[in-house]
PDB file of C-alpha atoms in Angstrom:
ATOM      1  CA  MET A  19     -23.649 -20.858  -3.483  1.00  0.00           C
ATOM      2  CA  LYS A  20     -21.713 -17.460  -3.730  1.00  0.00           C
ATOM      3  CA  LYS A  21     -21.156 -17.261  -0.289  1.00  0.00           C
ATOM      4  CA  PHE A  22     -19.800 -20.975   0.062  1.00  0.00           C
ATOM      5  CA  LEU A  23     -17.328 -20.098  -2.895  1.00  0.00           C
ATOM      6  CA  ALA A  24     -16.350 -17.081  -1.260  1.00  0.00           C
ATOM      7  CA  CYS A  25     -15.586 -18.490   1.957  1.00  0.00           C
ATOM      8  CA  ALA A  26     -13.493 -21.307   0.115  1.00  0.00           C
ATOM      9  CA  LEU A  27     -11.647 -18.429  -1.873  1.00  0.00           C
ATOM     10  CA  ALA A  28     -10.824 -16.692   1.413  1.00  0.00           C
ATOM     11  CA  LEU A  29      -9.636 -19.780   2.861  1.00  0.00           C
ATOM     12  CA  THR A  30      -7.152 -20.295   0.094  1.00  0.00           C
ATOM     13  CA  LEU A  31      -6.248 -16.859  -0.471  1.00  0.00           C
ATOM     14  CA  THR A  32      -5.047 -16.681   3.312  1.00  0.00           C
ATOM     15  CA  SER A  33      -3.135 -20.198   3.122  1.00  0.00           C
ATOM     16  CA  ALA A  34      -1.473 -20.278   0.018  1.00  0.00           C
ATOM     17  CA  MET A  35      -0.603 -16.490  -1.209  1.00  0.00           C
ATOM     18  CA  PHE A  36       2.699 -15.891  -0.187  1.00  0.00           C
ATOM     19  CA  ALA A  37       6.472 -17.002  -0.328  1.00  0.00           C
ATOM     20  CA  SER A  38       9.569 -14.903   0.927  1.00  0.00           C
ATOM     21  CA  CYS A  39      11.364 -12.597  -1.898  1.00  0.00           C
ATOM     22  CA  GLY A  40      14.997 -12.286  -2.403  1.00  0.00           C
ATOM     23  CA  SER A  41      17.308  -9.548  -0.942  1.00  0.00           C
ATOM     24  CA  SER A  42      18.503  -8.179  -4.680  1.00  0.00           C
ATOM     25  CA  ASP A  43      16.966  -7.021  -7.755  1.00  0.00           C
ATOM     26  CA  ASP A  44      15.808 -10.746  -8.338  1.00  0.00           C
ATOM     27  CA  SER A  45      12.725 -12.173  -6.532  1.00  0.00           C
ATOM     28  CA  SER A  46      11.694 -15.664  -5.830  1.00  0.00           C
ATOM     29  CA  SER A  47       8.565 -17.148  -7.556  1.00  0.00           C
ATOM     30  CA  LYS A  48       5.229 -16.318  -6.098  1.00  0.00           C
ATOM     31  CA  ALA A  49       2.139 -18.703  -5.953  1.00  0.00           C
ATOM     32  CA  GLU A  50      -0.035 -18.470  -8.821  1.00  0.00           C
ATOM     33  CA  ALA A  51      -3.393 -16.998  -8.144  1.00  0.00           C
ATOM     34  CA  LYS A  52      -6.233 -19.472  -9.179  1.00  0.00           C
ATOM     35  CA  THR A  53      -9.695 -19.012  -8.589  1.00  0.00           C
ATOM     36  CA  THR A  54     -13.523 -19.747  -9.080  1.00  0.00           C
ATOM     37  CA  THR A  55     -15.745 -16.944 -10.015  1.00  0.00           C
ATOM     38  CA  THR A  56     -17.031 -15.763  -6.972  1.00  0.00           C
ATOM     39  CA  THR A  57     -16.764 -12.744  -4.726  1.00  0.00           C
ATOM     40  CA  THR A  58     -14.130 -11.902  -2.041  1.00  0.00           C
ATOM     41  CA  THR A  59     -11.254  -9.479  -0.936  1.00  0.00           C
ATOM     42  CA  ALA A  60      -8.230 -10.558   0.782  1.00  0.00           C
ATOM     43  CA  ALA A  61      -5.558  -8.290   2.016  1.00  0.00           C
ATOM     44  CA  THR A  62      -2.251  -9.096   3.654  1.00  0.00           C
ATOM     45  CA  THR A  63      -0.225  -6.328   5.058  1.00  0.00           C
ATOM     46  CA  THR A  64       3.289  -6.654   6.114  1.00  0.00           C
ATOM     47  CA  GLU A  65       4.780  -3.729   7.573  1.00  0.00           C
ATOM     48  CA  ALA A  66       7.776  -3.901   9.792  1.00  0.00           C
ATOM     49  CA  THR A  67       7.462  -7.586  11.443  1.00  0.00           C
ATOM     50  CA  THR A  68       3.667  -7.843  11.532  1.00  0.00           C
ATOM     51  CA  THR A  69       1.537  -9.594   9.329  1.00  0.00           C
ATOM     52  CA  THR A  70      -2.123  -9.168   9.152  1.00  0.00           C
ATOM     53  CA  ALA A  71      -4.804 -11.090   7.074  1.00  0.00           C
ATOM     54  CA  ALA A  72      -8.145  -8.929   6.656  1.00  0.00           C
ATOM     55  CA  PRO A  73     -11.481 -10.749   7.047  1.00  0.00           C
ATOM     56  CA  GLU A  74     -13.512 -11.583   4.065  1.00  0.00           C
ATOM     57  CA  SER A  75     -14.998  -8.238   2.795  1.00  0.00           C
ATOM     58  CA  THR A  76     -17.601  -7.480  -0.204  1.00  0.00           C
ATOM     59  CA  ALA A  77     -17.297  -3.883   0.746  1.00  0.00           C
ATOM     60  CA  ALA A  78     -13.862  -2.911  -0.738  1.00  0.00           C
ATOM     61  CA  SER A  79     -13.756  -0.580  -3.799  1.00  0.00           C
ATOM     62  CA  GLY A  80     -14.032  -2.325  -6.976  1.00  0.00           C
ATOM     63  CA  THR A  81     -15.006  -5.514  -5.496  1.00  0.00           C
ATOM     64  CA  GLU A  82     -18.402  -6.988  -6.209  1.00  0.00           C
ATOM     65  CA  SER A  83     -21.265  -7.090  -3.323  1.00  0.00           C
ATOM     66  CA  GLU A  84     -24.674  -8.655  -3.407  1.00  0.00           C
ATOM     67  CA  GLY A  85     -26.633  -7.351  -6.215  1.00  0.00           C
ATOM     68  CA  GLU A  86     -24.129  -5.090  -7.452  1.00  0.00           C
ATOM     69  CA  ALA A  87     -24.176  -4.164 -11.196  1.00  0.00           C
ATOM     70  CA  ALA A  88     -21.286  -3.775 -13.441  1.00  0.00           C
ATOM     71  CA  LYS A  89     -19.626  -0.467 -13.293  1.00  0.00           C
ATOM     72  CA  ASP A  90     -18.613   1.577 -16.492  1.00  0.00           C
ATOM     73  CA  ILE A  91     -15.119   2.665 -17.135  1.00  0.00           C
ATOM     74  CA  SER A  92     -16.404   6.397 -16.998  1.00  0.00           C
ATOM     75  CA  GLU A  93     -16.615   6.015 -13.019  1.00  0.00           C
ATOM     76  CA  MET A  94     -13.095   5.234 -12.790  1.00  0.00           C
ATOM     77  CA  PRO A  95     -11.243   8.570 -12.343  1.00  0.00           C
ATOM     78  CA  ALA A  96     -13.416   9.381  -9.237  1.00  0.00           C
ATOM     79  CA  THR A  97     -11.975   6.243  -7.483  1.00  0.00           C
ATOM     80  CA  LEU A  98      -8.540   7.395  -7.688  1.00  0.00           C
ATOM     81  CA  LYS A  99      -7.515   8.432  -4.137  1.00  0.00           C
ATOM     82  CA  ASN A 100      -4.387  10.552  -4.699  1.00  0.00           C
ATOM     83  CA  TYR A 101      -4.408  11.826  -8.163  1.00  0.00           C
ATOM     84  CA  GLU A 102      -5.126  15.176  -6.940  1.00  0.00           C
ATOM     85  CA  GLU A 103      -1.991  15.692  -5.130  1.00  0.00           C
ATOM     86  CA  ALA A 104       0.275  13.029  -6.308  1.00  0.00           C
ATOM     87  CA  SER A 105       4.553  13.250  -6.750  1.00  0.00           C
ATOM     88  CA  VAL A 106       4.786  11.332 -10.056  1.00  0.00           C
ATOM     89  CA  TYR A 107       2.277  11.760 -12.971  1.00  0.00           C
ATOM     90  CA  PHE A 108       2.534   9.910 -16.135  1.00  0.00           C
ATOM     91  CA  LYS A 109       2.382  11.915 -19.808  1.00  0.00           C
ATOM     92  CA  LYS A 110       1.869  10.211 -23.081  1.00  0.00           C
ATOM     93  CA  ASP A 111       4.974  11.953 -24.493  1.00  0.00           C
ATOM     94  CA  MET A 112       7.221  10.986 -21.606  1.00  0.00           C
ATOM     95  CA  ASP A 113       9.992   8.588 -21.842  1.00  0.00           C
ATOM     96  CA  VAL A 114       8.709   5.721 -19.813  1.00  0.00           C
ATOM     97  CA  ALA A 115      11.917   3.496 -20.074  1.00  0.00           C
ATOM     98  CA  SER A 116      14.021   6.367 -18.623  1.00  0.00           C
ATOM     99  CA  ILE A 117      12.366   5.983 -15.134  1.00  0.00           C
ATOM    100  CA  VAL A 118      10.727   2.391 -14.964  1.00  0.00           C
ATOM    101  CA  GLU A 119      11.849  -0.945 -16.208  1.00  0.00           C
ATOM    102  CA  PRO A 120      10.881  -4.672 -16.009  1.00  0.00           C
ATOM    103  CA  PHE A 121      13.019  -6.850 -13.899  1.00  0.00           C
ATOM    104  CA  ALA A 122      15.046  -9.280 -16.101  1.00  0.00           C
ATOM    105  CA  GLU A 123      15.333 -12.372 -13.511  1.00  0.00           C
ATOM    106  CA  LYS A 124      17.317 -15.311 -14.979  1.00  0.00           C
ATOM    107  CA  ASP A 125      16.128 -13.952 -18.864  1.00  0.00           C
ATOM    108  CA  TYR A 126      12.557 -14.695 -17.594  1.00  0.00           C
ATOM    109  CA  GLU A 127      13.194 -18.357 -17.623  1.00  0.00           C
ATOM    110  CA  ASN A 128      10.931 -18.940 -14.327  1.00  0.00           C
ATOM    111  CA  ASP A 129       7.886 -17.413 -13.408  1.00  0.00           C
ATOM    112  CA  GLU A 130       8.586 -13.675 -14.564  1.00  0.00           C
ATOM    113  CA  SER A 131       6.876 -12.498 -17.724  1.00  0.00           C
ATOM    114  CA  HIS A 132       8.071 -10.079 -20.454  1.00  0.00           C
ATOM    115  CA  VAL A 133       6.042  -6.879 -20.105  1.00  0.00           C
ATOM    116  CA  ASN A 134       5.337  -3.864 -22.389  1.00  0.00           C
ATOM    117  CA  LEU A 135       5.351  -0.507 -20.698  1.00  0.00           C
ATOM    118  CA  SER A 136       3.552   2.295 -22.347  1.00  0.00           C
ATOM    119  CA  VAL A 137       1.430   5.572 -21.426  1.00  0.00           C
ATOM    120  CA  GLU A 138      -2.356   5.117 -22.081  1.00  0.00           C
ATOM    121  CA  GLU A 139      -5.091   7.067 -21.361  1.00  0.00           C
ATOM    122  CA  LEU A 140      -7.709   5.241 -19.674  1.00  0.00           C
ATOM    123  CA  ALA A 141     -11.101   7.113 -19.010  1.00  0.00           C
ATOM    124  CA  GLY A 142      -9.466  10.416 -19.961  1.00  0.00           C
ATOM    125  CA  VAL A 143      -6.516   9.795 -17.354  1.00  0.00           C
ATOM    126  CA  PRO A 144      -2.828   9.347 -18.741  1.00  0.00           C
ATOM    127  CA  MET A 145      -1.703   6.049 -17.019  1.00  0.00           C
ATOM    128  CA  LEU A 146       1.322   3.811 -16.929  1.00  0.00           C
ATOM    129  CA  LYS A 147       0.188   0.636 -18.612  1.00  0.00           C
ATOM    130  CA  VAL A 148       1.403  -2.875 -17.820  1.00  0.00           C
ATOM    131  CA  GLU A 149       0.850  -5.411 -20.433  1.00  0.00           C
ATOM    132  CA  THR A 150       1.764  -8.890 -19.470  1.00  0.00           C
ATOM    133  CA  LEU A 151       2.931 -10.905 -22.594  1.00  0.00           C
ATOM    134  CA  ASP A 152       3.944 -14.514 -21.426  1.00  0.00           C
ATOM    135  CA  GLN A 153       1.966 -17.401 -20.307  1.00  0.00           C
ATOM    136  CA  ASP A 154       2.939 -20.689 -18.795  1.00  0.00           C
ATOM    137  CA  ASP A 155       2.659 -24.574 -19.905  1.00  0.00           C
ATOM    138  CA  GLN A 156      -0.980 -24.559 -18.368  1.00  0.00           C
ATOM    139  CA  GLY A 157      -1.929 -21.196 -20.251  1.00  0.00           C
ATOM    140  CA  ASN A 158      -1.598 -18.488 -17.191  1.00  0.00           C
ATOM    141  CA  TYR A 159      -0.401 -15.346 -17.395  1.00  0.00           C
ATOM    142  CA  LYS A 160       2.909 -15.054 -15.895  1.00  0.00           C
ATOM    143  CA  ILE A 161       4.175 -12.378 -13.315  1.00  0.00           C
ATOM    144  CA  PRO A 162       4.893  -8.976 -14.456  1.00  0.00           C
ATOM    145  CA  LYS A 163       7.369  -7.411 -12.188  1.00  0.00           C
ATOM    146  CA  ILE A 164       8.582  -3.871 -12.695  1.00  0.00           C
ATOM    147  CA  LYS A 165      10.942  -1.423 -11.032  1.00  0.00           C
ATOM    148  CA  PHE A 166      10.765   2.648 -10.748  1.00  0.00           C
ATOM    149  CA  HIS A 167      14.072   4.372 -10.524  1.00  0.00           C
ATOM    150  CA  MET A 168      13.799   6.426  -7.294  1.00  0.00           C
ATOM    151  CA  GLU A 169      17.074   8.146  -8.048  1.00  0.00           C
ATOM    152  CA  LYS A 170      15.764   9.183 -11.403  1.00  0.00           C
ATOM    153  CA  LEU A 171      12.354  10.608 -10.153  1.00  0.00           C
ATOM    154  CA  PHE A 172      14.233  12.743  -7.381  1.00  0.00           C
ATOM    155  CA  GLU A 173      17.297  13.570  -9.774  1.00  0.00           C
ATOM    156  CA  GLY A 174      18.742  16.783  -8.583  1.00  0.00           C
ATOM    157  CA  HIS A 175      17.262  16.638  -5.412  1.00  0.00           C
ATOM    158  CA  GLU A 176      18.246  13.193  -3.981  1.00  0.00           C
ATOM    159  CA  ALA A 177      18.129  14.561  -0.279  1.00  0.00           C
ATOM    160  CA  ASP A 178      14.455  14.400  -0.642  1.00  0.00           C
ATOM    161  CA  LEU A 179      14.575  10.456  -0.969  1.00  0.00           C
ATOM    162  CA  GLU A 180      15.549   9.927   2.671  1.00  0.00           C
ATOM    163  CA  LYS A 181      12.438  11.855   4.122  1.00  0.00           C
ATOM    164  CA  ILE A 182      10.054   9.226   2.345  1.00  0.00           C
ATOM    165  CA  PHE A 183       7.972   7.834   5.138  1.00  0.00           C
ATOM    166  CA  THR A 184       4.948   6.229   3.190  1.00  0.00           C
ATOM    167  CA  ILE A 185       4.384   5.395  -0.635  1.00  0.00           C
ATOM    168  CA  LYS A 186       0.852   5.287  -2.311  1.00  0.00           C
ATOM    169  CA  ALA A 187      -0.071   4.314  -6.013  1.00  0.00           C
ATOM    170  CA  ASP A 188      -3.509   4.239  -7.415  1.00  0.00           C
ATOM    171  CA  VAL A 189      -3.623   1.163  -9.569  1.00  0.00           C
ATOM    172  CA  VAL A 190      -6.421   0.034 -11.995  1.00  0.00           C
ATOM    173  CA  THR A 191      -7.026  -3.554 -13.373  1.00  0.00           C
ATOM    174  CA  LYS A 192      -8.687  -4.022 -16.392  1.00  0.00           C
ATOM    175  CA  ALA A 193      -9.674  -7.381 -18.126  1.00  0.00           C
ATOM    176  CA  VAL A 194      -8.645  -7.945 -21.673  1.00  0.00           C
ATOM    177  CA  GLY A 195      -9.450 -11.643 -22.049  1.00  0.00           C
ATOM    178  CA  GLU A 196     -12.487 -13.329 -20.307  1.00  0.00           C
ATOM    179  CA  PHE A 197     -12.110 -15.446 -17.248  1.00  0.00           C
ATOM    180  CA  THR A 198     -13.724 -18.722 -17.028  1.00  0.00           C
ATOM    181  CA  GLY A 199     -15.252 -19.882 -13.950  1.00  0.00           C
ATOM    182  CA  ASP A 200     -15.061 -23.728 -12.856  1.00  0.00           C
ATOM    183  CA  ASP A 201     -18.624 -23.932 -14.165  1.00  0.00           C
ATOM    184  CA  GLY A 202     -17.691 -23.000 -17.555  1.00  0.00           C
ATOM    185  CA  THR A 203     -18.958 -19.549 -17.154  1.00  0.00           C
ATOM    186  CA  LYS A 204     -16.937 -16.671 -18.764  1.00  0.00           C
ATOM    187  CA  SER A 205     -17.067 -13.139 -18.051  1.00  0.00           C
ATOM    188  CA  LEU A 206     -14.968 -10.169 -18.636  1.00  0.00           C
ATOM    189  CA  VAL A 207     -13.580  -9.460 -15.448  1.00  0.00           C
ATOM    190  CA  PRO A 208      -9.890  -9.135 -13.955  1.00  0.00           C
ATOM    191  CA  GLY A 209     -10.552 -11.389 -11.362  1.00  0.00           C
ATOM    192  CA  ASN A 210      -7.757 -11.682  -8.643  1.00  0.00           C
ATOM    193  CA  PHE A 211      -5.344  -8.684  -8.224  1.00  0.00           C
ATOM    194  CA  MET A 212      -2.568  -9.906  -5.791  1.00  0.00           C
ATOM    195  CA  GLY A 213       1.004  -9.295  -5.628  1.00  0.00           C
ATOM    196  CA  ALA A 214       3.683  -7.319  -3.651  1.00  0.00           C
ATOM    197  CA  PHE A 215       4.935  -3.800  -2.966  1.00  0.00           C
ATOM    198  CA  VAL A 216       8.558  -3.400  -2.405  1.00  0.00           C
ATOM    199  CA  THR A 217      11.577  -0.935  -1.232  1.00  0.00           C
ATOM    200  CA  GLN A 218      14.948  -1.560  -2.661  1.00  0.00           C
ATOM    201  CA  PRO A 219      17.144   1.099  -1.294  1.00  0.00           C
ATOM    202  CA  THR A 220      20.870   0.995  -2.288  1.00  0.00           C
ATOM    203  CA  THR A 221      23.399  -0.689   0.202  1.00  0.00           C
ATOM    204  CA  GLY A 222      26.110   1.645  -0.891  1.00  0.00           C
ATOM    205  CA  ASP A 223      28.242  -1.252  -2.629  1.00  0.00           C
ATOM    206  CA  GLY A 224      26.400  -1.847  -5.804  1.00  0.00           C
ATOM    207  CA  GLU A 225      23.490  -3.909  -4.504  1.00  0.00           C
ATOM    208  CA  ASN A 226      19.886  -3.138  -3.340  1.00  0.00           C
ATOM    209  CA  ASP A 227      18.163  -4.530  -0.077  1.00  0.00           C
ATOM    210  CA  TRP A 228      14.724  -5.936  -0.709  1.00  0.00           C
ATOM    211  CA  ASN A 229      11.770  -4.799   1.670  1.00  0.00           C
ATOM    212  CA  ASP A 230       8.422  -6.475   0.782  1.00  0.00           C
ATOM    213  CA  LEU A 231       6.184  -4.152   2.915  1.00  0.00           C
ATOM    214  CA  TYR A 232       2.983  -4.810   1.436  1.00  0.00           C
ATOM    215  CA  ASP A 233       1.336  -8.058   0.365  1.00  0.00           C
ATOM    216  CA  PHE A 234      -1.742  -7.037  -1.147  1.00  0.00           C
ATOM    217  CA  GLY A 235      -4.745  -9.140  -2.510  1.00  0.00           C
ATOM    218  CA  GLU A 236      -8.257  -7.787  -3.879  1.00  0.00           C
ATOM    219  CA  ALA A 237     -10.671  -8.869  -6.513  1.00  0.00           C
ATOM    220  CA  GLU A 238     -13.145  -7.495  -8.958  1.00  0.00           C
ATOM    221  CA  TRP A 239     -15.808 -10.119 -10.136  1.00  0.00           C
ATOM    222  CA  THR A 240     -18.399  -7.600 -11.557  1.00  0.00           C
ATOM    223  CA  SER A 241     -17.097  -5.071 -13.590  1.00  0.00           C
ATOM    224  CA  GLU A 242     -14.177  -5.393 -16.317  1.00  0.00           C
ATOM    225  CA  TRP A 243     -11.917  -3.137 -14.249  1.00  0.00           C
ATOM    226  CA  GLY A 244     -11.085  -2.537 -10.603  1.00  0.00           C
ATOM    227  CA  SER A 245      -9.502   0.312  -8.829  1.00  0.00           C
ATOM    228  CA  TYR A 246      -7.083  -0.132  -5.645  1.00  0.00           C
ATOM    229  CA  GLU A 247      -4.848   2.185  -3.609  1.00  0.00           C
ATOM    230  CA  LEU A 248      -1.715   0.506  -2.717  1.00  0.00           C
ATOM    231  CA  THR A 249       0.087   1.771   0.783  1.00  0.00           C
ATOM    232  CA  MET A 250       3.408   0.790   2.243  1.00  0.00           C
ATOM    233  CA  ARG A 251       5.502   2.585   5.042  1.00  0.00           C
ATOM    234  CA  PRO A 252       9.177   2.032   4.548  1.00  0.00           C
ATOM    235  CA  GLY A 253       9.434   4.791   7.545  1.00  0.00           C
ATOM    236  CA  ILE A 254       8.632   2.241  10.146  1.00  0.00           C
ATOM    237  CA  LYS A 255      11.177  -0.494   9.155  1.00  0.00           C
ATOM    238  CA  ASP A 256      14.834  -0.182   9.459  1.00  0.00           C
ATOM    239  CA  GLY A 257      16.848  -0.555   6.146  1.00  0.00           C
ATOM    240  CA  ALA A 258      13.595   0.013   4.276  1.00  0.00           C
ATOM    241  CA  THR A 259      13.794   3.656   3.604  1.00  0.00           C
ATOM    242  CA  PHE A 260      15.998   5.173   0.714  1.00  0.00           C
ATOM    243  CA  VAL A 261      19.013   7.205   1.151  1.00  0.00           C
ATOM    244  CA  ASN A 262      20.643  10.506  -0.178  1.00  0.00           C
ATOM    245  CA  SER A 263      22.437   9.125  -3.202  1.00  0.00           C
ATOM    246  CA  THR A 264      22.497   8.775  -6.920  1.00  0.00           C
ATOM    247  CA  GLU A 265      23.029   4.812  -7.019  1.00  0.00           C
ATOM    248  CA  PRO A 266      20.291   3.176  -8.188  1.00  0.00           C
ATOM    249  CA  GLN A 267      17.471   2.595  -5.858  1.00  0.00           C
ATOM    250  CA  TYR A 268      13.760   1.202  -6.701  1.00  0.00           C
ATOM    251  CA  VAL A 269      10.137   0.993  -5.785  1.00  0.00           C
ATOM    252  CA  SER A 270       9.047  -2.410  -7.316  1.00  0.00           C
ATOM    253  CA  LEU A 271       5.660  -3.778  -7.847  1.00  0.00           C
ATOM    254  CA  MET A 272       4.667  -7.136  -8.949  1.00  0.00           C
ATOM    255  CA  ARG A 273       1.384  -8.955  -9.724  1.00  0.00           C
ATOM    256  CA  TRP A 274       1.060 -12.918  -9.311  1.00  0.00           C
ATOM    257  CA  GLY A 275      -0.107 -14.732 -12.097  1.00  0.00           C
ATOM    258  CA  ILE A 276      -3.549 -15.288 -13.235  1.00  0.00           C
ATOM    259  CA  PRO A 277      -5.409 -17.366 -15.736  1.00  0.00           C
ATOM    260  CA  ASN A 278      -7.056 -14.634 -18.105  1.00  0.00           C
ATOM    261  CA  GLN A 279      -5.359 -11.646 -19.818  1.00  0.00           C
ATOM    262  CA  ALA A 280      -5.747  -8.494 -17.469  1.00  0.00           C
ATOM    263  CA  ASP A 281      -3.700  -5.388 -17.773  1.00  0.00           C
ATOM    264  CA  PHE A 282      -2.997  -3.140 -14.882  1.00  0.00           C
ATOM    265  CA  TYR A 283      -2.399   0.349 -14.971  1.00  0.00           C
ATOM    266  CA  ILE A 284      -0.775   2.858 -12.386  1.00  0.00           C
ATOM    267  CA  ALA A 285      -2.183   6.112 -12.167  1.00  0.00           C
ATOM    268  CA  ASP A 286       0.308   7.751 -10.072  1.00  0.00           C
ATOM    269  CA  LEU A 287       2.892   7.760  -7.323  1.00  0.00           C
ATOM    270  CA  ARG A 288       2.618   9.751  -3.858  1.00  0.00           C
ATOM    271  CA  PHE A 289       5.608  10.175  -1.711  1.00  0.00           C
ATOM    272  CA  GLU A 290       4.821  11.612   1.990  1.00  0.00           C
ATOM    273  CA  ASP A 291       7.105  12.539   4.880  1.00  0.00           C
ATOM    274  CA  GLU A 292       6.635  11.386   8.284  1.00  0.00           C
ATOM    275  CA  ASP A 293       3.883  14.257   8.872  1.00  0.00           C
ATOM    276  CA  GLY A 294       1.946  13.131   5.726  1.00  0.00           C
ATOM    277  CA  ASN A 295       3.187  16.012   3.673  1.00  0.00           C
ATOM    278  CA  VAL A 296       3.638  15.205  -0.211  1.00  0.00           C
ATOM    279  CA  ILE A 297       7.106  15.303  -1.412  1.00  0.00           C
ATOM    280  CA  ALA A 298       7.213  16.512  -5.014  1.00  0.00           C
ATOM    281  CA  CYS A 299       9.072  15.097  -7.929  1.00  0.00           C
ATOM    282  CA  ALA A 300      10.207  18.276  -9.714  1.00  0.00           C
ATOM    283  CA  ASN A 301      10.062  16.781 -13.307  1.00  0.00           C
ATOM    284  CA  PHE A 302       7.058  14.735 -12.670  1.00  0.00           C
ATOM    285  CA  GLY A 303       4.503  16.696 -11.491  1.00  0.00           C
ATOM    286  CA  LYS A 304       1.249  18.028 -13.464  1.00  0.00           C
TER     287      LYS A 304
END
């Protein structure tokens, strides 16, 4: 039965995950992720003009495989791919609002949720916590959308912005409320983690481009947490790279709606040049 449900979910994710985004700070609605309790990983990567859907897999990090037991949150730090050498780290005493903020799309009247942003230690690692606050009429949690101010992360060395070829983020999802399956079974799991990773460089006239470079789809149905590395490469697409400017420019991240409460945490951001060298952010290192 698990394999049947997994195949059904994979087909659902492949056919109904994504809609187009806007070209400014506002983005259009995305399809809400609704699932049954099962095991799958679906990933869609959009880099330049190529979109590739990965086959069903039960081997991805943080995803249940046959007979796998739940993992304790103490195992989480070892799953972070970039924490040893990242560009941006989060500290409990930092002014989060100065570098990252929620979108404010039409005053949150549509699918977008208010969010609470804070720095919280998870298994001993200080991370940016993104807490979704709003639910829709069906009781599903709406879409959290946040944007990092690149001009502030690179303040004083803006020339490094145009060197960015690859952007990575270690993200952890953690269930707060129980997920209820179609059969009524409840479990404390984050379930689907699906969304978009975007660059918004300045156009030079007070506006920002919109480059949806990575549409991701992962899931965790065994443990109360899941760990994922998000990667996009603005360097391979014209107009997706940042420019040497003090005007607002953004890296944006959003997760589609889910039926149960599950926060997500960003452990780090890593910026690399074309040769894979880490580009430091002077005021946000360890």
